[in-house]
CSV table of C-alpha atoms in Angstrom, one decimal:
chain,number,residue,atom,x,y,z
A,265,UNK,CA,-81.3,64.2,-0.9
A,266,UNK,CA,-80.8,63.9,-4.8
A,267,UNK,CA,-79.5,60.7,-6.8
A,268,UNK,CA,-76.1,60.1,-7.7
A,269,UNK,CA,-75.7,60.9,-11.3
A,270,UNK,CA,-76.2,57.7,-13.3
A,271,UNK,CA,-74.9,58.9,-16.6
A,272,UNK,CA,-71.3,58.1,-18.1
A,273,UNK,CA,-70.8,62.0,-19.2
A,274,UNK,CA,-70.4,61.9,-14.8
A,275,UNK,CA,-68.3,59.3,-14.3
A,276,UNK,CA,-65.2,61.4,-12.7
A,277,UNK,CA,-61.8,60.8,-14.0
A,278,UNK,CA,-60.4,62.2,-10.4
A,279,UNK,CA,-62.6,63.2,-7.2
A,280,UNK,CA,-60.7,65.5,-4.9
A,281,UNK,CA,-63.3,64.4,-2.3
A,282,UNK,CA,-62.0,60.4,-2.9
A,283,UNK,CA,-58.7,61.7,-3.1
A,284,UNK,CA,-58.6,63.2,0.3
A,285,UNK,CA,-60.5,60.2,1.9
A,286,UNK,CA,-57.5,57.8,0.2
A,287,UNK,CA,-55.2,59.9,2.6
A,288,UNK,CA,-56.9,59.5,5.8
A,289,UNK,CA,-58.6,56.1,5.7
A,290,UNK,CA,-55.0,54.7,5.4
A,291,UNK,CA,-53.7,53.7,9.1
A,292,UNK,CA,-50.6,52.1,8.5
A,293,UNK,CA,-47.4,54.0,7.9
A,294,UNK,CA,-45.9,52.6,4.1
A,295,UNK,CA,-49.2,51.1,3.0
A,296,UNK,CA,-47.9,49.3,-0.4
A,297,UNK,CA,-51.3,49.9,-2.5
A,298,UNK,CA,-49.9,52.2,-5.0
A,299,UNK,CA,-47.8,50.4,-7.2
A,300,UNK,CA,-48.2,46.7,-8.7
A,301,UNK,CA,-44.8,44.5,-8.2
A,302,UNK,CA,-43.5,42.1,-10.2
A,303,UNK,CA,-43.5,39.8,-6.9
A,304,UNK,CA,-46.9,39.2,-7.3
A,305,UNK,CA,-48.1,36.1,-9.7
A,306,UNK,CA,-50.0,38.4,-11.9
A,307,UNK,CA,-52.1,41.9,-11.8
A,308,UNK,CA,-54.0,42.9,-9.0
A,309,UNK,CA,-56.7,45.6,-7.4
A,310,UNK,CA,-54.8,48.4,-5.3
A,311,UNK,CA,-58.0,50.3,-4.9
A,312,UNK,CA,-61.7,50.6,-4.0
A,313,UNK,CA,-63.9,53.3,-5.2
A,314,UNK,CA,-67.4,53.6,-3.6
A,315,UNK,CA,-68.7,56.5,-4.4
A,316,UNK,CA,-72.5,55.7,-4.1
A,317,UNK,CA,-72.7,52.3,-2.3
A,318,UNK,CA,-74.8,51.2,0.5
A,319,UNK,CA,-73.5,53.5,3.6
A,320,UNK,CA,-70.6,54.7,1.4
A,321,UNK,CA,-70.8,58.1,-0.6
A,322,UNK,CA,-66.6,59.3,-1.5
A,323,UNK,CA,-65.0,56.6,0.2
A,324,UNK,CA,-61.7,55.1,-1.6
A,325,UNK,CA,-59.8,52.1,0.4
A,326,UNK,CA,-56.6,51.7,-0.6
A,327,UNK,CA,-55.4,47.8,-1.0
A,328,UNK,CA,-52.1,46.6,0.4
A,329,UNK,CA,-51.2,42.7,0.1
A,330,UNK,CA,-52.8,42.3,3.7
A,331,UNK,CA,-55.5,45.0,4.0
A,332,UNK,CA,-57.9,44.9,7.4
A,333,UNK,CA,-61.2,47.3,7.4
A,334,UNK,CA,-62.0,48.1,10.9
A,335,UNK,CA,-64.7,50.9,12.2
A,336,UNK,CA,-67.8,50.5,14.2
A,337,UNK,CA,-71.2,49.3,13.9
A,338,UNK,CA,-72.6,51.0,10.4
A,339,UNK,CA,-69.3,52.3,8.8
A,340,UNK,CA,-69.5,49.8,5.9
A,341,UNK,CA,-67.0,47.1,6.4
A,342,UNK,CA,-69.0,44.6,5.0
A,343,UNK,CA,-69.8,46.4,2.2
A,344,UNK,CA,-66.4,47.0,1.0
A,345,UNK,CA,-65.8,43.4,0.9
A,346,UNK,CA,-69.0,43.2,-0.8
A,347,UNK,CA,-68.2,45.6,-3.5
A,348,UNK,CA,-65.0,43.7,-4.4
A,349,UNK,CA,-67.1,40.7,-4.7
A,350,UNK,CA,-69.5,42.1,-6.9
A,351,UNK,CA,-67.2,43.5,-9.3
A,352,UNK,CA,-64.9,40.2,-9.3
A,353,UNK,CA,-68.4,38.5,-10.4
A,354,UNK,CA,-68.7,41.0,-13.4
A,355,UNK,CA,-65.4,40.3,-14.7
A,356,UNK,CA,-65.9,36.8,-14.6
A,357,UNK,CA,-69.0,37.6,-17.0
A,358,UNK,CA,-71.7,37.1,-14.6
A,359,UNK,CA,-74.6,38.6,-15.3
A,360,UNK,CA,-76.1,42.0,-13.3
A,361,UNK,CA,-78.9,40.2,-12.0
A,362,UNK,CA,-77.3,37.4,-10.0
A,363,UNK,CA,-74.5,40.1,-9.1
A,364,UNK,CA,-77.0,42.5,-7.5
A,365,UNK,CA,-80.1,40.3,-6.4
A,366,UNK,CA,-81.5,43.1,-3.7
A,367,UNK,CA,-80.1,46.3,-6.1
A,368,UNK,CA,-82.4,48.4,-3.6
A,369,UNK,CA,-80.4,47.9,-0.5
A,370,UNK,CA,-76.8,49.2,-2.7
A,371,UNK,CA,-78.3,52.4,-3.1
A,372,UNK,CA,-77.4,55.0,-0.5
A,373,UNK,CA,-79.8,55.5,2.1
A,374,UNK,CA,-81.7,58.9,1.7
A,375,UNK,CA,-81.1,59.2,-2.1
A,376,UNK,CA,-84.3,60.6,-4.0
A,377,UNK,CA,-85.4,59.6,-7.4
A,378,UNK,CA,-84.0,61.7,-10.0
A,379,UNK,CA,-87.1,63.2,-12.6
A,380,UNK,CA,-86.9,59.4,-14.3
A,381,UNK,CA,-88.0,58.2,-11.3
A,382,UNK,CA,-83.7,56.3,-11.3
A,383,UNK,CA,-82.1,55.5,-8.1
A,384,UNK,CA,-78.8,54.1,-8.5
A,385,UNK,CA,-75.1,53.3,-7.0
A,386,UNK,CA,-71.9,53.7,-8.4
A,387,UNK,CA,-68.7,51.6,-7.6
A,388,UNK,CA,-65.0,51.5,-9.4
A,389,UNK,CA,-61.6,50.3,-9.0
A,390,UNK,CA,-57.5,50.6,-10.0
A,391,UNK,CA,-56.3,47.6,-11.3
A,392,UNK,CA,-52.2,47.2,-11.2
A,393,UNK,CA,-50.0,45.5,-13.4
A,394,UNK,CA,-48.3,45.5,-16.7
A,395,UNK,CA,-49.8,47.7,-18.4
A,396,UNK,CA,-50.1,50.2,-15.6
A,397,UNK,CA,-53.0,51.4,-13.1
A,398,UNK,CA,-56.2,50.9,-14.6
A,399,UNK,CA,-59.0,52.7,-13.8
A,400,UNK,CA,-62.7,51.4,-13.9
A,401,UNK,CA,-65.7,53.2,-13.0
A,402,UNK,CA,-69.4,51.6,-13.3
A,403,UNK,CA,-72.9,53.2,-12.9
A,404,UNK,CA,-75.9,51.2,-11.6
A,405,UNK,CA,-79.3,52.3,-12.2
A,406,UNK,CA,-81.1,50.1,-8.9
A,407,UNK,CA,-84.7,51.3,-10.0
A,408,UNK,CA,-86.7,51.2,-11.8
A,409,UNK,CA,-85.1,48.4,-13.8
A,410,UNK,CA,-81.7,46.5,-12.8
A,411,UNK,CA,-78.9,48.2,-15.9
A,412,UNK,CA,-75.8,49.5,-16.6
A,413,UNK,CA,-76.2,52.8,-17.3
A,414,UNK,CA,-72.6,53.4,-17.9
A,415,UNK,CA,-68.9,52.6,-17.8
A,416,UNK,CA,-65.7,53.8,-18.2
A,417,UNK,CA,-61.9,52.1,-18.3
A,418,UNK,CA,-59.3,54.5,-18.3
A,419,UNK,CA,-55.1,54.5,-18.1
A,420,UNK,CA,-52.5,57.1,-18.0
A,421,UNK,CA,-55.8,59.9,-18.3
A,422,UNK,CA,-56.6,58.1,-21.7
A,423,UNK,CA,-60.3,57.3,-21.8
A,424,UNK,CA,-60.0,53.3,-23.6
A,425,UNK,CA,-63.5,52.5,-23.2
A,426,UNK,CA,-67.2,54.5,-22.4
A,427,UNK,CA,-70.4,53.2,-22.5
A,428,UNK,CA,-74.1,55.2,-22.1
A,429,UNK,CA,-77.1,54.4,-22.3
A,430,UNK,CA,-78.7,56.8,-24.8
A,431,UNK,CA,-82.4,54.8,-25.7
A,432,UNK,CA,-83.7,53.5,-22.3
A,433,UNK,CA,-86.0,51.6,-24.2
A,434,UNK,CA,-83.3,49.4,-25.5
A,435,UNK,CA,-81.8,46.3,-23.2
A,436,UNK,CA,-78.1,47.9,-24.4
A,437,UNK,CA,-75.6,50.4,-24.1
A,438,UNK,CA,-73.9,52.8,-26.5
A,439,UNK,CA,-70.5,51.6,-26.3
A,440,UNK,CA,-67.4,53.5,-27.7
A,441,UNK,CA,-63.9,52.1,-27.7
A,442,UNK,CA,-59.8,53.6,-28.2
A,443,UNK,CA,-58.8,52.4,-31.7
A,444,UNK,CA,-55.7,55.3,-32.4
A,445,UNK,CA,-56.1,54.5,-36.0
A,446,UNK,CA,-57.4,56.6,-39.4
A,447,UNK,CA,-61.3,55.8,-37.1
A,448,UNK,CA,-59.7,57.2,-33.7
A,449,UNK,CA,-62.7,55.4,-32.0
A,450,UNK,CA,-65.0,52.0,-32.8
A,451,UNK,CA,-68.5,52.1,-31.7
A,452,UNK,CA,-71.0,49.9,-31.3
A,453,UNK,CA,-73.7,48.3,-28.9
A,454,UNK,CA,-73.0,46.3,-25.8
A,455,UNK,CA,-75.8,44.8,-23.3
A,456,UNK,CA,-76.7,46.5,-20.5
A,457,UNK,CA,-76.4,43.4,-18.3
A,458,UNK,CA,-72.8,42.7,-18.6
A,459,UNK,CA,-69.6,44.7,-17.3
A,460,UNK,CA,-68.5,45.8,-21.1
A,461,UNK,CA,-65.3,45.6,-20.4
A,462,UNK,CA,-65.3,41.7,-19.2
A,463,UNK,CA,-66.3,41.7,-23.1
A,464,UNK,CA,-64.1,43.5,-24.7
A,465,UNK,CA,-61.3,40.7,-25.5
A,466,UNK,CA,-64.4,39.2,-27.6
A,467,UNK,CA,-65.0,42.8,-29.5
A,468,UNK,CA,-61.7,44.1,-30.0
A,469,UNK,CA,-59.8,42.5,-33.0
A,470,UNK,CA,-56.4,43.7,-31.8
A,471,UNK,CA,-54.8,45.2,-35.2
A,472,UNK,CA,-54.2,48.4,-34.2
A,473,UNK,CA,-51.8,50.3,-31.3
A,474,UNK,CA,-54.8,51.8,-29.6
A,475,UNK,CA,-56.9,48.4,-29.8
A,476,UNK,CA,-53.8,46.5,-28.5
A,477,UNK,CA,-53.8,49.1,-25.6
A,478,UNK,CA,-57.6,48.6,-25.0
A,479,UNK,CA,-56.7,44.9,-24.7
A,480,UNK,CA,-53.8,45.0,-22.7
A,481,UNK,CA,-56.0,47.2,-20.0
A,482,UNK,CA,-59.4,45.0,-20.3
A,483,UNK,CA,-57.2,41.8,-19.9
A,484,UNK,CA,-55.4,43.4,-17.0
A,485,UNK,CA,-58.5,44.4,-14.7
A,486,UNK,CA,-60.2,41.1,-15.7
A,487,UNK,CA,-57.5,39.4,-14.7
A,488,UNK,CA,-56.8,41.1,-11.2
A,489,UNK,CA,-60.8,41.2,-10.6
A,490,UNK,CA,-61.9,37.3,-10.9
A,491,UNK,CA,-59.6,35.5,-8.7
A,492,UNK,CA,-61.1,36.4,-5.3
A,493,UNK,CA,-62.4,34.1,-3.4
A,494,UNK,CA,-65.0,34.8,-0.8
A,495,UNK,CA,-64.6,32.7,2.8
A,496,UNK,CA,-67.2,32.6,5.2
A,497,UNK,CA,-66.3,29.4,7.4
A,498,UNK,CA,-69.6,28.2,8.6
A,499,UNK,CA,-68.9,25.8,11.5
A,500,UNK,CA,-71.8,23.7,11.7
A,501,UNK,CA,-71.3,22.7,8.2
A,502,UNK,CA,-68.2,21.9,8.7
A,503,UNK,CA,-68.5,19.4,11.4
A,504,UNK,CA,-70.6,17.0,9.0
A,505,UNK,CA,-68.4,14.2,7.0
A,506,UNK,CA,-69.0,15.0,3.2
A,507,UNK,CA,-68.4,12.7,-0.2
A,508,UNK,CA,-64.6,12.9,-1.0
A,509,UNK,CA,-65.5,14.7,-4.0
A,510,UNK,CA,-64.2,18.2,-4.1
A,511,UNK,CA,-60.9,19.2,-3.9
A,512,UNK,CA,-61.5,23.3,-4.0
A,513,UNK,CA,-62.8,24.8,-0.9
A,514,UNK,CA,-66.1,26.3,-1.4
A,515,UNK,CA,-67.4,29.2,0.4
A,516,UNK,CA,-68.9,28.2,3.3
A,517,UNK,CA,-65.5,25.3,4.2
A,518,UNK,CA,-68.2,23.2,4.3
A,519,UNK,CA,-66.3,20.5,2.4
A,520,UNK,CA,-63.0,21.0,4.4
A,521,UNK,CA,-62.4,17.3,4.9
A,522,UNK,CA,-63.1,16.8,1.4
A,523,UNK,CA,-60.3,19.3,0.3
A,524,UNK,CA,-57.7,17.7,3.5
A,525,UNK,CA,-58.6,14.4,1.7
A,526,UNK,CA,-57.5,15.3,-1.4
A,527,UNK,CA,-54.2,16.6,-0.6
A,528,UNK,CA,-53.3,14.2,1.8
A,529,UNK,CA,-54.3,11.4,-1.2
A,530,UNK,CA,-52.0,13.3,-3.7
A,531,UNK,CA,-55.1,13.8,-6.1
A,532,UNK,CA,-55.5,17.7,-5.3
A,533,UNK,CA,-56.2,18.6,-8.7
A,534,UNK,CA,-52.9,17.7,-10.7
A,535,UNK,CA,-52.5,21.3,-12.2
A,536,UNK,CA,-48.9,21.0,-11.5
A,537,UNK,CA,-48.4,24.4,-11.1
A,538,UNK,CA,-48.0,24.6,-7.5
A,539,UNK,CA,-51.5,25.9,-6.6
A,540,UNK,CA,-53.1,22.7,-6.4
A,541,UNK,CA,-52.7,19.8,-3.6
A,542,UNK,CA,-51.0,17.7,-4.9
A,543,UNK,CA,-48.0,19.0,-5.9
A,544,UNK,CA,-45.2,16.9,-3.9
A,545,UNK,CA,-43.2,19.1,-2.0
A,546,UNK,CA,-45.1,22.5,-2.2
A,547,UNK,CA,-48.0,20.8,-0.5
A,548,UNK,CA,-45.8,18.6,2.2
A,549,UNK,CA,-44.4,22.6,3.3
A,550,UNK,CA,-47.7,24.0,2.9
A,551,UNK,CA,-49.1,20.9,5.2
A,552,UNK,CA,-46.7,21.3,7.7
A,553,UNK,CA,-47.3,24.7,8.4
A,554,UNK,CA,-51.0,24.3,8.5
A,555,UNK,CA,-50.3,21.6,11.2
A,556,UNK,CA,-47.8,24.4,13.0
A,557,UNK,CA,-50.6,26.5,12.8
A,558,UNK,CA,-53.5,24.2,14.3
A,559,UNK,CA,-51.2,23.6,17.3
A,560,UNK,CA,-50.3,27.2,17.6
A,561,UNK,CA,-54.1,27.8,18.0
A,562,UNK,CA,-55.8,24.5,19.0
A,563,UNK,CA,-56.2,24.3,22.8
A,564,UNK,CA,-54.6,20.5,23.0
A,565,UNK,CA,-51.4,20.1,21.1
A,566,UNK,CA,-51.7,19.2,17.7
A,567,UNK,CA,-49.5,16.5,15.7
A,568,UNK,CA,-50.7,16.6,13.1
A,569,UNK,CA,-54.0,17.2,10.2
A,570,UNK,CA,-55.3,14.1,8.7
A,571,UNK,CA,-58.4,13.1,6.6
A,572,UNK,CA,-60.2,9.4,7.6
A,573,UNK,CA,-62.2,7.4,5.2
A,574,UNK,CA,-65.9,6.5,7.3
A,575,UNK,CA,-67.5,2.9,6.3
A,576,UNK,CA,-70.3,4.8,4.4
A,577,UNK,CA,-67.5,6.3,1.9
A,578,UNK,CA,-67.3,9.5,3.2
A,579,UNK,CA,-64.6,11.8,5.2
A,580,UNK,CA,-63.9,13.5,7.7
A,581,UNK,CA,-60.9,15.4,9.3
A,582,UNK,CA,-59.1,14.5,12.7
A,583,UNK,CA,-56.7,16.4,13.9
A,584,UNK,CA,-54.0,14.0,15.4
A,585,UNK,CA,-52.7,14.4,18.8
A,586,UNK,CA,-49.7,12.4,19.2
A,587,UNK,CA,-49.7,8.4,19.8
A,588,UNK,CA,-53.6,9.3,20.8
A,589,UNK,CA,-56.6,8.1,18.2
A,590,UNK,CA,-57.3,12.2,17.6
A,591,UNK,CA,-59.7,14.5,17.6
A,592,UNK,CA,-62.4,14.9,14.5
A,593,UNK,CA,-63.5,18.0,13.9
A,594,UNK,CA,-66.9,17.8,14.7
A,595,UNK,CA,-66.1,17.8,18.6
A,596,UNK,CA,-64.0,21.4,18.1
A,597,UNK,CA,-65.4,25.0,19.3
A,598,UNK,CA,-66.7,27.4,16.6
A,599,UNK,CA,-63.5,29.6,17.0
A,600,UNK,CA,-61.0,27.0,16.2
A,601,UNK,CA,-63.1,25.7,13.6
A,602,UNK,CA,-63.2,29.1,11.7
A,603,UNK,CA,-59.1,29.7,12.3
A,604,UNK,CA,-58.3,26.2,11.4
A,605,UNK,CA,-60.5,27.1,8.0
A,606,UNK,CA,-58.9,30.1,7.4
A,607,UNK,CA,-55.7,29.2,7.3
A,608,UNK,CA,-56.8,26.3,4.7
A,609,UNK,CA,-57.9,29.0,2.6
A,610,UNK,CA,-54.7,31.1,3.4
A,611,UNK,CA,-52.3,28.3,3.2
A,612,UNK,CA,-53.2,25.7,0.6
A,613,UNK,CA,-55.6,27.8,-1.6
A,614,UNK,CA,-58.4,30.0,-2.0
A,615,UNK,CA,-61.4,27.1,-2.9
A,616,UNK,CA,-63.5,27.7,-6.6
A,617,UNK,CA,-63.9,30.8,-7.5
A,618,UNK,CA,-64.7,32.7,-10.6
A,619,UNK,CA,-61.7,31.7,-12.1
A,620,UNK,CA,-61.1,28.3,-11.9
A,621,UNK,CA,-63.3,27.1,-13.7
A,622,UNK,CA,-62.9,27.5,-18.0
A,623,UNK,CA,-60.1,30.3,-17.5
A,624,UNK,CA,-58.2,30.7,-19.8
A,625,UNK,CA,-55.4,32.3,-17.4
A,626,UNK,CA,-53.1,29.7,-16.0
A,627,UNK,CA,-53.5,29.7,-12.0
A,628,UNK,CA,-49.5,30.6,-11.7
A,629,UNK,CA,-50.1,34.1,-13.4
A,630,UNK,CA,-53.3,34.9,-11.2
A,631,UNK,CA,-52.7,36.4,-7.6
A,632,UNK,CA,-55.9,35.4,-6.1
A,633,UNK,CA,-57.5,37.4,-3.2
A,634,UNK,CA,-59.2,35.6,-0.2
A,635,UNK,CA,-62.2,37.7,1.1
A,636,UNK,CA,-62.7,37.4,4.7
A,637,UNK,CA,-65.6,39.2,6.1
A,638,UNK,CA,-65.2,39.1,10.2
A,639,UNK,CA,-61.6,37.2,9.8
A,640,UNK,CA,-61.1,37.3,13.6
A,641,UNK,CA,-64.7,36.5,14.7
A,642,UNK,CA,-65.3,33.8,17.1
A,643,UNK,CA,-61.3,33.7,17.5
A,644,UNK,CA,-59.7,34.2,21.2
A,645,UNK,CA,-56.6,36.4,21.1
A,646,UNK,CA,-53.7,33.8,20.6
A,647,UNK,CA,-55.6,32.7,17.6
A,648,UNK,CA,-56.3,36.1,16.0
A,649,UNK,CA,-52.4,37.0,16.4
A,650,UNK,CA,-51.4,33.8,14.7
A,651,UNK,CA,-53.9,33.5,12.1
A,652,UNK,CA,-52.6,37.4,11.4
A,653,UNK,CA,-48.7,36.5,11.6
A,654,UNK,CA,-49.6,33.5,9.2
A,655,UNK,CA,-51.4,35.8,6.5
A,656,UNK,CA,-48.7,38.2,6.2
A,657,UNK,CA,-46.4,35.6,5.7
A,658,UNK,CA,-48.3,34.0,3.2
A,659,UNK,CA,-49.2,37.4,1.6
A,660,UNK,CA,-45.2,38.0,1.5
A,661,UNK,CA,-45.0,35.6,-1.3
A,662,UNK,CA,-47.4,37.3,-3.8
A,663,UNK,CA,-49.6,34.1,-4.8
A,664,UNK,CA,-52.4,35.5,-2.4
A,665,UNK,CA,-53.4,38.2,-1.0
A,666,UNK,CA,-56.2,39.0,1.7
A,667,UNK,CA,-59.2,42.0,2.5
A,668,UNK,CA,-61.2,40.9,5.5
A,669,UNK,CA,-62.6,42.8,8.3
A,670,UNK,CA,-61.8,42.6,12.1
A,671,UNK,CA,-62.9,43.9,15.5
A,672,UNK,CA,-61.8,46.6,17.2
A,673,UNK,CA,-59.6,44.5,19.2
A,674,UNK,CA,-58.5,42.8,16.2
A,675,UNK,CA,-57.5,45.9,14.1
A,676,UNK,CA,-55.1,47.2,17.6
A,677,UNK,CA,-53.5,42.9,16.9
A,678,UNK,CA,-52.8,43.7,13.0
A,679,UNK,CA,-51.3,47.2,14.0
A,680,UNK,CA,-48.8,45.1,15.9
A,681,UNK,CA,-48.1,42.8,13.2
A,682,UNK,CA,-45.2,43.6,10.4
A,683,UNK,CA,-47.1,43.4,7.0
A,684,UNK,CA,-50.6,44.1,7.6
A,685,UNK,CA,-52.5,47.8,6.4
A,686,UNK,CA,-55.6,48.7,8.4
A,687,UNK,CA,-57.8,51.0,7.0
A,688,UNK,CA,-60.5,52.6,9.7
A,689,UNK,CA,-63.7,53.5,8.0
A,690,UNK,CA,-66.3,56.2,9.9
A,691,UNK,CA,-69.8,55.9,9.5
């Protein structure tokens, strides 16, 4: 089997092939991933394009508010979420290398050298907002070498930015950019390490219609791309009291008593713009229905969610159970653990991310997009249906939104639930 072609000059504009695997993978009826809405807080990503990635070759996943990926053993769930992840990483201005650590296992399986000796994967996405759906496409070179070999940001069939790589003896691209002026189009060089557009706010000096529209777009993907958050709830870690430190959840909810500790304080990061804890009344509501939720899905009735200061300074979370002393979390089962995490993350915030720290986009214009791979893992029924009911409730109000995987019997749950899209992939 040949290589995906690497070069810009290939990067398609449409694919009837992606276009016809939009249409099927789609399993809700009025799947709302085509248009961005002005009930969302800011831009956001309406579609995956994995045209050459891992166990994908054509395969477009369309993005509703709520979107499940369900399909059996080798299909490529994980890698979807994967995908996303990697491409939120590269608009935050990460570099290739900690992106892509094991480039070699993104490349399709079968897929020969071409007569370089290049193996490579390609990956794109629609960003919604604004300005309109923008399109990115991106072309990996895996091997020999770790590069961008090429790029391409387009809206309304207007191509705003292309990159190629022209001297493969250079560490940099061949970059050429929308100007609409008496120069229709600015080159220049741009490393081959770094998603070009992520840079383009730094390159583009604005003056003209056609760079204003170049900024508008690059702004608008960037902006939809870097707040996702990626939650793996990893039980064990959770169980251990941690320094009240932190008040973001980090990836694996490790620190989730530190985070319960700084809302119930009123510290919660002060940003005052109803994202972070400690905001008065957004966080009392957001605290109650976390506690509605624990005793929805909790096997002892809950009263309550409460962080306790330990004698060596540290925290830990007990969830209270009437006039009882409570439960800490440490003595819970792996499944309620991982729902009672999730719904943190769903609830009172996706934790630090790519763009919470140095961005220059206040929280209140970012919808932010909590990555859940295996969301109903570990989780009895009752639990899966209420963790489910709660994310399309919190995805109604346009702050979040949420791409995870499930189980078969999980995917036949969100079918059942008003709000949620699930999207069967096929190996």
């Amino acid at each position: 089997m040949t290589a995906p072609s690497l070069h810009a000059d290939h990067l398609p504009d449409a694919d009837p092939l992606c276009a016809d695997a939009s249409q099927s993978l789609c399993s809700a009826p009025g799947s709302d991933s085509a248009r961005w809405s002005k009930r969302c807080a800011g831009p956001v990503v309406t579609e995956l394009r994995l045209r050459a990635f891992a166990a994908h070759r054509g395969t477009v996943v369309p993005l509703a508010p709520l979107t499940l990926l369900a399909g059996p053993s080798g299909s490529g769930t994980s890698s979807v979420l994967r995908a996303y992840e990697a491409l939120s990483r590269l608009a935050a201005g990460a570099p290739l290398g900690e992106v892509f650590p094991d480039p070699a296992g993104c490349v399709p399986e079968g897929s020969g050298a071409d007569r370089q000796g290049r193996r490579g994967f390609r990956i794109g996405c629609t960003a919604d907002g604004p300005a309109g759906p923008v399109r990115l496409e991106l072309a990996v070179q895996a091997e020999p070498t770790l590069r961008i070999v090429g790029e391409r940001l387009t809206l309304a069939g207007v191509t705003l930015l292309s990159t190629a790589l022209r001297d493969p003896g250079q560490p940099t691209l061949q970059a050429a950019w929308h100007t609409a002026d008496e120069l229709p189009v600015t080159r220049e060089r741009l490393p081959d390490d770094r998603l070009g557009t992520a840079l383009l706010p730094l390159r583009v000096a604005g003056r003209t219609p056609g760079q204003l529209q170049v900024l508008a777009a690059a702004e608008q993907l960037v902006v939809a791309l870097r707040p996702a958050f990626v939650c793996e709830p990893r039980p064990h870690r959770m169980r251990t009291p941690v320094p009240p430190v932190e008040d973001r959840l980090r990836r694996d909810c490790g620190n989730l008593a530190a985070v319960l500790h700084a809302a119930y304080s009123g510290r919660g990061g002060g940003r005052g713009d109803g994202a972070g804890y400690g905001s008065g009344y957004v966080y009392g509501r957001r605290h109650a229905r976390l506690v509605a939720l624990a005793d929805a899905g909790c096997a002892r009735p809950v009263t309550g969610l409460r962080a306790e200061r330990l004698a060596d300074g540290r925290v830990r979370a007990v969830l209270a159970r009437g006039e009882g002393p409570g439960t800490p979390l440490e003595r819970l089962g792996d499944g309620e653990l991982r729902y009672l995490a999730l719904g943190v993350a769903l609830l009172m915030g996706p934790g630090a991310g790519p763009a919470d720290d140095g961005s220059e986009v206040p929280a209140a214009l970012q919808t932010r997009t909590v990555l859940a791979d295996g969301f109903d893992r570990d989780l009895d029924g009752r639990q899966s249906r209420e963790l489910l009911t709660e994310a399309a409730s919190a995805v109604a109000g346009g702050r979040v939104r949420l791409l995870g995987t499930v189980t078969e019997a999980g995917a036949a749950r969100a079918r059942g639930t008003a709000g949620a899209t699930v999207v069967d992939l096929e190996p």
